[in-house]
Short mmCIF file of C-alpha atoms and ligand atoms in Angstrom, two decimals:
data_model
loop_
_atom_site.label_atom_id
_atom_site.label_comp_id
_atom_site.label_asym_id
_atom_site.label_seq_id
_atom_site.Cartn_x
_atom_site.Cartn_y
_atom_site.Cartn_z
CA UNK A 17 36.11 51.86 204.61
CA UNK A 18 33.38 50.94 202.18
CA UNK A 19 34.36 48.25 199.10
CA UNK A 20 34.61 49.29 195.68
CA UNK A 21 32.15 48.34 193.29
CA UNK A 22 33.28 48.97 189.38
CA UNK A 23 32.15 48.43 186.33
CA UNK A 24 31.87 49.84 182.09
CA UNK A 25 29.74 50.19 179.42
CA UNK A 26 31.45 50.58 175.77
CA UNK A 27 30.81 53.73 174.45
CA UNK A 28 29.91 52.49 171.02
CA UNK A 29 26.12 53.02 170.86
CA UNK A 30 23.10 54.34 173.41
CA UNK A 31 21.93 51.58 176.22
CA UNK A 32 19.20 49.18 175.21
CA UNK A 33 17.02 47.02 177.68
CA UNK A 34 19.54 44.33 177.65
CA UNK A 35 22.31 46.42 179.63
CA UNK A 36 19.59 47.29 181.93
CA UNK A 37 18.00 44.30 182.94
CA UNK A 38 21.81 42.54 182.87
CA UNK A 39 23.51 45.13 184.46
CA UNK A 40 22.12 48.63 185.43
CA UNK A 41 19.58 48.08 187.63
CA UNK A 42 21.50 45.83 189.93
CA UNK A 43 24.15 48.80 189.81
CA UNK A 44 21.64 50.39 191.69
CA UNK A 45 21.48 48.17 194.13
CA UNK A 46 25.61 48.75 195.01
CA UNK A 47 25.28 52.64 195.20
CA UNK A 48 24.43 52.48 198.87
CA UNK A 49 26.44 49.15 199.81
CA UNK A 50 29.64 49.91 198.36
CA UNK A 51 31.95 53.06 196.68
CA UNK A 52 30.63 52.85 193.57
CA UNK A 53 32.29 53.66 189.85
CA UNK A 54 30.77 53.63 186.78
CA UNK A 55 33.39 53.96 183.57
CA UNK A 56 33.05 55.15 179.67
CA UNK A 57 35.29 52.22 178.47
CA UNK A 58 36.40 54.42 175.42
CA UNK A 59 39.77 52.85 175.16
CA UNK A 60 37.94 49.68 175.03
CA UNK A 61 35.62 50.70 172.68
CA UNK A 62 38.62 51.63 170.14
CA UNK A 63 40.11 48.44 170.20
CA UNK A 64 37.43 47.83 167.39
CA UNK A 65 35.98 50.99 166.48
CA UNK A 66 39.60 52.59 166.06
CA UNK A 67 38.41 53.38 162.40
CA UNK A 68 35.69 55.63 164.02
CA UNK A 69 36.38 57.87 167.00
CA UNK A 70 34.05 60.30 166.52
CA UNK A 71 31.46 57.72 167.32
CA UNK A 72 33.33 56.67 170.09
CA UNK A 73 33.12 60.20 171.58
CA UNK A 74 30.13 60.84 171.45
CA UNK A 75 28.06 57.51 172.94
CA UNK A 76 30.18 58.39 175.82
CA UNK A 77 27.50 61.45 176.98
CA UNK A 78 24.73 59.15 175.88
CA UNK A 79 26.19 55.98 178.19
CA UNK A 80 26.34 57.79 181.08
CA UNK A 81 22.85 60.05 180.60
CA UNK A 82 21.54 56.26 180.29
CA UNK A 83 22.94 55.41 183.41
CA UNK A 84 21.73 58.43 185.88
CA UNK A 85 18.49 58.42 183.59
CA UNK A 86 17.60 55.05 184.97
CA UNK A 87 18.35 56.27 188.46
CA UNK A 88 22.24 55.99 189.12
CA UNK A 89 22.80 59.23 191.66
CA UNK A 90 25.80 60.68 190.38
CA UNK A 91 26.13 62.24 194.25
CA UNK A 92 26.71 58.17 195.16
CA UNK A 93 28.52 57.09 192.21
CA UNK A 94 31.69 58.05 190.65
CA UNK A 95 31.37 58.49 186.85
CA UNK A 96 34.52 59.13 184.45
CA UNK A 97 35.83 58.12 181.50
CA UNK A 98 38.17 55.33 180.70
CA UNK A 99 40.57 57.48 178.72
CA UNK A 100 41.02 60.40 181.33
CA UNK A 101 42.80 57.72 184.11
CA UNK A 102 46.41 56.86 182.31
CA UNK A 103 46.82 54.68 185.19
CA UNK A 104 44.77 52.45 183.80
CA UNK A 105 46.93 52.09 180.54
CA UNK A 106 50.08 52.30 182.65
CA UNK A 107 48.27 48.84 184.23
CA UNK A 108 47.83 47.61 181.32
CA UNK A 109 51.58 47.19 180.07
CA UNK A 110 52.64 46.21 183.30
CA UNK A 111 50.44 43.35 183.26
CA UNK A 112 50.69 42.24 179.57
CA UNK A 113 53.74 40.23 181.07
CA UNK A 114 51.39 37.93 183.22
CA UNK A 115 49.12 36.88 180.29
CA UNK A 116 50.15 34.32 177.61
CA UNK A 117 48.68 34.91 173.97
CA UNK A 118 47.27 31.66 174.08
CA UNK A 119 45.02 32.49 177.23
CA UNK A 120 43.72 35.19 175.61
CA UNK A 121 43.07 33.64 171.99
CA UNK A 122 41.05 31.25 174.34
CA UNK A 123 38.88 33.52 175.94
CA UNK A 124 35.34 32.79 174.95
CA UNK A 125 33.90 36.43 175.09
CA UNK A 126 37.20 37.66 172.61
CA UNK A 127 36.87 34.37 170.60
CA UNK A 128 33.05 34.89 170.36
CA UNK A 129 33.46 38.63 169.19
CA UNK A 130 36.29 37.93 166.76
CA UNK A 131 34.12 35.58 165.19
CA UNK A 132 31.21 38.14 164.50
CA UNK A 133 34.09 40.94 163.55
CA UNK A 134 35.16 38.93 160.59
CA UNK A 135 34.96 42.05 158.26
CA UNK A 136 37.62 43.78 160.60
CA UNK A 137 39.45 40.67 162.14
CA UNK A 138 39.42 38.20 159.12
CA UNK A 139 37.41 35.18 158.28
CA UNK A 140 39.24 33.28 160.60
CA UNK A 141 40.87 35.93 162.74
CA UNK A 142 43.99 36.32 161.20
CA UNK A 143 43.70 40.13 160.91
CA UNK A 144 42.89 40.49 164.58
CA UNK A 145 44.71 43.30 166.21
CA UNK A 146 47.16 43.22 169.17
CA UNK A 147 45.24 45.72 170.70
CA UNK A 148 41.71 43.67 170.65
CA UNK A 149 43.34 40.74 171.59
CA UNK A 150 44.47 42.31 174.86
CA UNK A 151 41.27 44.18 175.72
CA UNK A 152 40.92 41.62 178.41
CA UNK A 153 44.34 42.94 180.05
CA UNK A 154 42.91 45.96 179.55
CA UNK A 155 39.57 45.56 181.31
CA UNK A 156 42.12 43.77 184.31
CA UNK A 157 43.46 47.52 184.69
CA UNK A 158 40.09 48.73 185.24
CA UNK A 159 39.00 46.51 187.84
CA UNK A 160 42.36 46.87 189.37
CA UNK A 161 43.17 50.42 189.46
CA UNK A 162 40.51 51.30 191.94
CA UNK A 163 41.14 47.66 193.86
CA UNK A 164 37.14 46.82 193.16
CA UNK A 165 36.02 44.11 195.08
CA UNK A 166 32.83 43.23 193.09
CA UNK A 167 31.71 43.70 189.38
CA UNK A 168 28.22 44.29 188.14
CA UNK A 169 27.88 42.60 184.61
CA UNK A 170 26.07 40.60 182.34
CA UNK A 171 27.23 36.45 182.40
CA UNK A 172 29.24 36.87 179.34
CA UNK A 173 31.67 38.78 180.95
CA UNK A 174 32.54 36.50 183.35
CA UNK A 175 36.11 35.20 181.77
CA UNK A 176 37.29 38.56 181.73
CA UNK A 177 36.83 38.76 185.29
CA UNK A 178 38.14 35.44 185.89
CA UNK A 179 41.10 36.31 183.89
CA UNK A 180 41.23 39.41 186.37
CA UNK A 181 41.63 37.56 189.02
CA UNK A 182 44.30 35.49 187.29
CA UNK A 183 46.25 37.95 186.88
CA UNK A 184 45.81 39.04 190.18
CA UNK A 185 46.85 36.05 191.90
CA UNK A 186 50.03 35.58 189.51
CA UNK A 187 51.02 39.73 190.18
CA UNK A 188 50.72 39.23 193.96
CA UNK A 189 53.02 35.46 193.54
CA UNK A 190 55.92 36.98 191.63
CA UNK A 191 55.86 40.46 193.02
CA UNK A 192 55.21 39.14 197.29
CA UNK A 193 52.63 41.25 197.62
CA UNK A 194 49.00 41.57 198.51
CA UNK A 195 47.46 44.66 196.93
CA UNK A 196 44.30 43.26 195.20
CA UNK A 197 41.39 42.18 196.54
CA UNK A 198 40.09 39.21 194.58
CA UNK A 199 36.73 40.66 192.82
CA UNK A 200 33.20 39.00 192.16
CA UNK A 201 30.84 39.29 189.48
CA UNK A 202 27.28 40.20 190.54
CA UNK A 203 24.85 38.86 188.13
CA UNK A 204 21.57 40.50 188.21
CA UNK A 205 18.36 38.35 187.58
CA UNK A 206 18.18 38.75 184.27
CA UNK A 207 21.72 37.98 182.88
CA UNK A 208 20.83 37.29 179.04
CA UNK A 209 18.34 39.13 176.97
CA UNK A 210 18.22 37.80 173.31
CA UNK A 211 18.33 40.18 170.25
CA UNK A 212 14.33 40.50 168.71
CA UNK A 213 15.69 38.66 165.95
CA UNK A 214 16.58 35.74 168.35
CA UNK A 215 20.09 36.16 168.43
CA UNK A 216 21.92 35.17 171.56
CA UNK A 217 22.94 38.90 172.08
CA UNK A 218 20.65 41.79 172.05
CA UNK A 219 23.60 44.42 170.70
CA UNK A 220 23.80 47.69 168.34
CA UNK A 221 26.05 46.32 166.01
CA UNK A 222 23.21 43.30 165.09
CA UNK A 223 20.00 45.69 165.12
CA UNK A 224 18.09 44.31 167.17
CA UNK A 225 18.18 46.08 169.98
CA UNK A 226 15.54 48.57 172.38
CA UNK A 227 17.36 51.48 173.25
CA UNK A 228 16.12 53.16 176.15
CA UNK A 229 16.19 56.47 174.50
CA UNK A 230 13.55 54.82 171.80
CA UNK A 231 10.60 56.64 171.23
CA UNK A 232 7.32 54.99 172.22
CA UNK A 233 6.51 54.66 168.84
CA UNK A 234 9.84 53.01 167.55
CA UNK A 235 9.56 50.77 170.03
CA UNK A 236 5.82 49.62 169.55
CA UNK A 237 7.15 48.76 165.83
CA UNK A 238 10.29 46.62 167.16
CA UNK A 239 8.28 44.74 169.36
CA UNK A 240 5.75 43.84 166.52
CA UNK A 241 8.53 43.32 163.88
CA UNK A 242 10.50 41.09 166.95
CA UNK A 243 10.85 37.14 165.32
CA UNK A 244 9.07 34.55 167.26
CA UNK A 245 7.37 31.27 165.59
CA UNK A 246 4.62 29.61 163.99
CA UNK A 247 3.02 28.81 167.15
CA UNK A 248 0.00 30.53 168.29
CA UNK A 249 0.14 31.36 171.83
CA UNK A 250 3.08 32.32 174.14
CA UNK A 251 5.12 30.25 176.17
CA UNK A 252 8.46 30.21 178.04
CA UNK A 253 10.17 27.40 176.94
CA UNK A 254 14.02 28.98 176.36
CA UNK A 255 15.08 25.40 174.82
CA UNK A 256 12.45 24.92 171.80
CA UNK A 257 10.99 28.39 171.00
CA UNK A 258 13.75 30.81 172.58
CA UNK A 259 12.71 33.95 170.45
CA UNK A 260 8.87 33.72 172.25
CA UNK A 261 10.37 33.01 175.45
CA UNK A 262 12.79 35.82 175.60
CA UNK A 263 9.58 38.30 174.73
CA UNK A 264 8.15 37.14 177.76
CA UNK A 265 11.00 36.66 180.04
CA UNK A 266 11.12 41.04 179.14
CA UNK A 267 7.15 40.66 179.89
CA UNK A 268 8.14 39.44 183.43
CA UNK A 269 11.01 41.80 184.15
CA UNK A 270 8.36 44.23 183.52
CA UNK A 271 5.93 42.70 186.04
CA UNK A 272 8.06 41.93 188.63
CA UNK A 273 7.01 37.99 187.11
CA UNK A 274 9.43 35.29 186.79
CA UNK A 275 9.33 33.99 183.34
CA UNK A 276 7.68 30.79 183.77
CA UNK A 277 4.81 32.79 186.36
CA UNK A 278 4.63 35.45 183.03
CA UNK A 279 4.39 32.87 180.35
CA UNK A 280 1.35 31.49 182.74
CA UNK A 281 -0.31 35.07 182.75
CA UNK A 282 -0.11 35.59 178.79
CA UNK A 283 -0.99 31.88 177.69
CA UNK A 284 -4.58 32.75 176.38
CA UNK A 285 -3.56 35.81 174.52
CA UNK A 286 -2.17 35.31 170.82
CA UNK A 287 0.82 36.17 169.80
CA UNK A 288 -0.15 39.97 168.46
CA UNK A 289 -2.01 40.72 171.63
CA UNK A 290 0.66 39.69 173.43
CA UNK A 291 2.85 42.12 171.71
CA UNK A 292 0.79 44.83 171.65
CA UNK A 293 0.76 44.68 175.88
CA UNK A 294 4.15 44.12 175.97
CA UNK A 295 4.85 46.91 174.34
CA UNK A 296 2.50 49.29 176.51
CA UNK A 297 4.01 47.57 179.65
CA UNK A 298 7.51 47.87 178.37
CA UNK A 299 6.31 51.91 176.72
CA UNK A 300 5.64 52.70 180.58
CA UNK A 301 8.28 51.12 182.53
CA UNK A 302 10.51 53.47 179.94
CA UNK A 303 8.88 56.49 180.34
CA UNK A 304 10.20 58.38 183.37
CA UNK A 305 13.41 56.80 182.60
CA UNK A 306 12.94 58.75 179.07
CA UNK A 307 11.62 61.53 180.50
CA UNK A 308 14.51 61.98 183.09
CA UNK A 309 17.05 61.44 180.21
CA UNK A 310 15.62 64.18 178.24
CA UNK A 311 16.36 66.76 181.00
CA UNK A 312 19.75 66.15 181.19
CA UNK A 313 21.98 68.46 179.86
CA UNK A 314 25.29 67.88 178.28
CA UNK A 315 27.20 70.61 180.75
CA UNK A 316 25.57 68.88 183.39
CA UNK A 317 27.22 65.40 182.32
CA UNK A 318 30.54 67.26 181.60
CA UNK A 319 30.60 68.66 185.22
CA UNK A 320 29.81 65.05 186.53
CA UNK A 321 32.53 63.22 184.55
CA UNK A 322 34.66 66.02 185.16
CA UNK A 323 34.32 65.65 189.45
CA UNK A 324 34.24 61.38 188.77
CA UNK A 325 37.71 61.97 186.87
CA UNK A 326 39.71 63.83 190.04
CA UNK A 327 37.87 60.63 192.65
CA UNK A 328 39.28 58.32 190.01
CA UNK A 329 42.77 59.76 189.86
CA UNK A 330 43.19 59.85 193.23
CA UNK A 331 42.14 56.20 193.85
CA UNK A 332 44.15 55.19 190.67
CA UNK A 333 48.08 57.28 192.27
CA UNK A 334 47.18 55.53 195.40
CA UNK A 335 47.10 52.03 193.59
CA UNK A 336 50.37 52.55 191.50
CA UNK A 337 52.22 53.99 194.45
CA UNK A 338 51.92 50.05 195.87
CA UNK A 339 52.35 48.48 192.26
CA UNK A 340 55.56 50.29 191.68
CA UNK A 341 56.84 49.29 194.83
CA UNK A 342 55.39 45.80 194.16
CA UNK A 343 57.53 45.84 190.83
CA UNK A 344 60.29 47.49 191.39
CA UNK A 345 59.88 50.71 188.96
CA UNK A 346 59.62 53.35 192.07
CA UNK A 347 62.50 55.08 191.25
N1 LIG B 416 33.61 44.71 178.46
C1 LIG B 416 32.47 45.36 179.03
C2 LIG B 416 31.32 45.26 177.99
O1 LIG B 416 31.56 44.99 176.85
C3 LIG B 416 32.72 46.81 179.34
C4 LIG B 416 33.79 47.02 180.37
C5 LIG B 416 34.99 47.64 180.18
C6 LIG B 416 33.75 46.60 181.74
N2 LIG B 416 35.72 47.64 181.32
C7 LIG B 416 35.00 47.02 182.29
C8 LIG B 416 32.83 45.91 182.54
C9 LIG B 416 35.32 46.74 183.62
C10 LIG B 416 33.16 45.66 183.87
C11 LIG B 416 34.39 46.06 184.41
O2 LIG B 416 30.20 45.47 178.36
#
């Protein structure tokens, strides 16, 4: 039997080039090496958009036309949506035993976010909910329920998959049992793009993101609006002018360049014709990608999620038949 590959996107805005440099294309990569599921964390995504479902609801069609748009084959991969596998939930409590507080206040992706949440968590996180708190426990269920062996992501979800496998290791100690196999991140080459305005986190919620459903003309104007410094030529030098060296790490991700290799090919231009050929490059790597995710229709995703939900399901009874047994609650 083939492993399981898993792994999520948050429903809480379209994809930009940072989820697919860190973490789609090297999906693609699984689809043929393992049984691969792709998930609408929507549950996830509520733990801080619970103030706005609607928008919840509908990223989730635009997530997953994304993902097939950039050449996931939904007759190899298993799409469905966080929300429609209770299991997962049902996971969740049962593990919320194994995890102290204090681990997760720890946790450097929750402390990170809390941090930059400070109008819904507090200025120093006193408001933070239960619920957000635990999302790691959460994301544990979703690895679990489908016993994944490996997890494509970007690096700065590596303690949630670390605290996975905590949680793992503690379930099968306590409950004598050996259900889980212990799952692996796969980091693609490109784990960390920076925002355009040189944050450390290209993301929706900070602006400064590409989408790939951007038009070729909205993203010609981010790319000459995108910060970099009073320099005159480009260079990739991540440690003193990070903001010029992420344009052209994208510049080589384009090119099939390592960064340093790109920053050598675009040394004599300045720093607006530099940006004007990324942005063609980066215009035409995009466009069948845009072009395939304009053909897809929304009864099309519906019947797609709709056949990933039953494969999930049936993974997800198989799972809790052994971790009822494991804990005792198979009356
Ligand atoms: N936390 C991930 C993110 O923010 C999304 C996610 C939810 C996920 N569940 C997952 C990723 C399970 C991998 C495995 O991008």
């Amino acid at each position: 039997m083939k492993k399981v590959s898993l792994t999520g996107d948050r429903p809480t805005g379209p994809l930009h080039i940072g989820h697919l440099f860190g973490s789609i294309l090297s999906r693609r990569e699984l689809e043929d090496k393992y049984e691969s599921l792709v998930m609408a964390a929507d549950i996830q995504a509520l733990t801080d958009n619970y103030e706005h479902p609607e928008k919840v609801r509908e990223n989730v069609y635009e997530v997953i036309a994304d993902n097939i748009a950039v050449g996931l084959n939904p007759n190899k991969t298993t799409f469905f949506i966080q929300s429609q596998i209770p299991q997962i939930a049902e996971l969740t409590v049962l593990y919320s035993n194994l995890v102290t507080v204090n681990t997760l206040k720890r946790n450097p992706t929750v402390k990170a976010e809390i941090a930059q949440k400070s109008d819904l968590f507090g200025h120093k996180g006193e408001s933070v909910t239960y619920g957000f708190l635990g999302y790691p426990i959460s994301q544990a269920a979703d690895i679990t329920f489908c016993r994944a062996s490996i997890v494509p992501v970007g690096e700065e979800q590596l303690p949630m998959i670390e605290q996975t496998r905590e949680i793992i290791g503690k379930f099968h100690r306590l409950y004598n049992c050996d259900i889980f196999p212990r799952p692996e991140a796969k980091l693609s080459q490109a784990p960390r793009i920076l925002g355009l305005d040189g944050n450390a986190k290209m993301s929706k919620s900070l602006n400064n993101a590409i989408y790939l459903k951007d038009t070729p003309e909205e993203t010609i104007e981010k790319i000459k609006t995108a910060k970099t410094d009073s320099e005159l030529r480009p260079v990739y030098d991540p440690e003193k002018r990070p903001e010029i060296s992420n344009l052209v790490l994208i510049y080589g991700l384009l090119n099939n360049l390592g960064p340093k290799e790109a920053g050598n090919e675009v040394k004599n231009l300045n720093y607006s014709q530099f940006k004007t050929k990324l942005a063609e490059d980066l215009n035409k790597y995009l466009e069948p990608i845009r072009q395939k995710r304009a053909e897809l229709k929304l009864v099309q995703l519906k019947e797609i999620l709709e056949s990933g939900r039953k494969n999930a399901l049936k993974k997800a009874e198989e799972t809790m038949s052994f971790v009822r047994e494991a804990m005792k609650i198979d009356y």
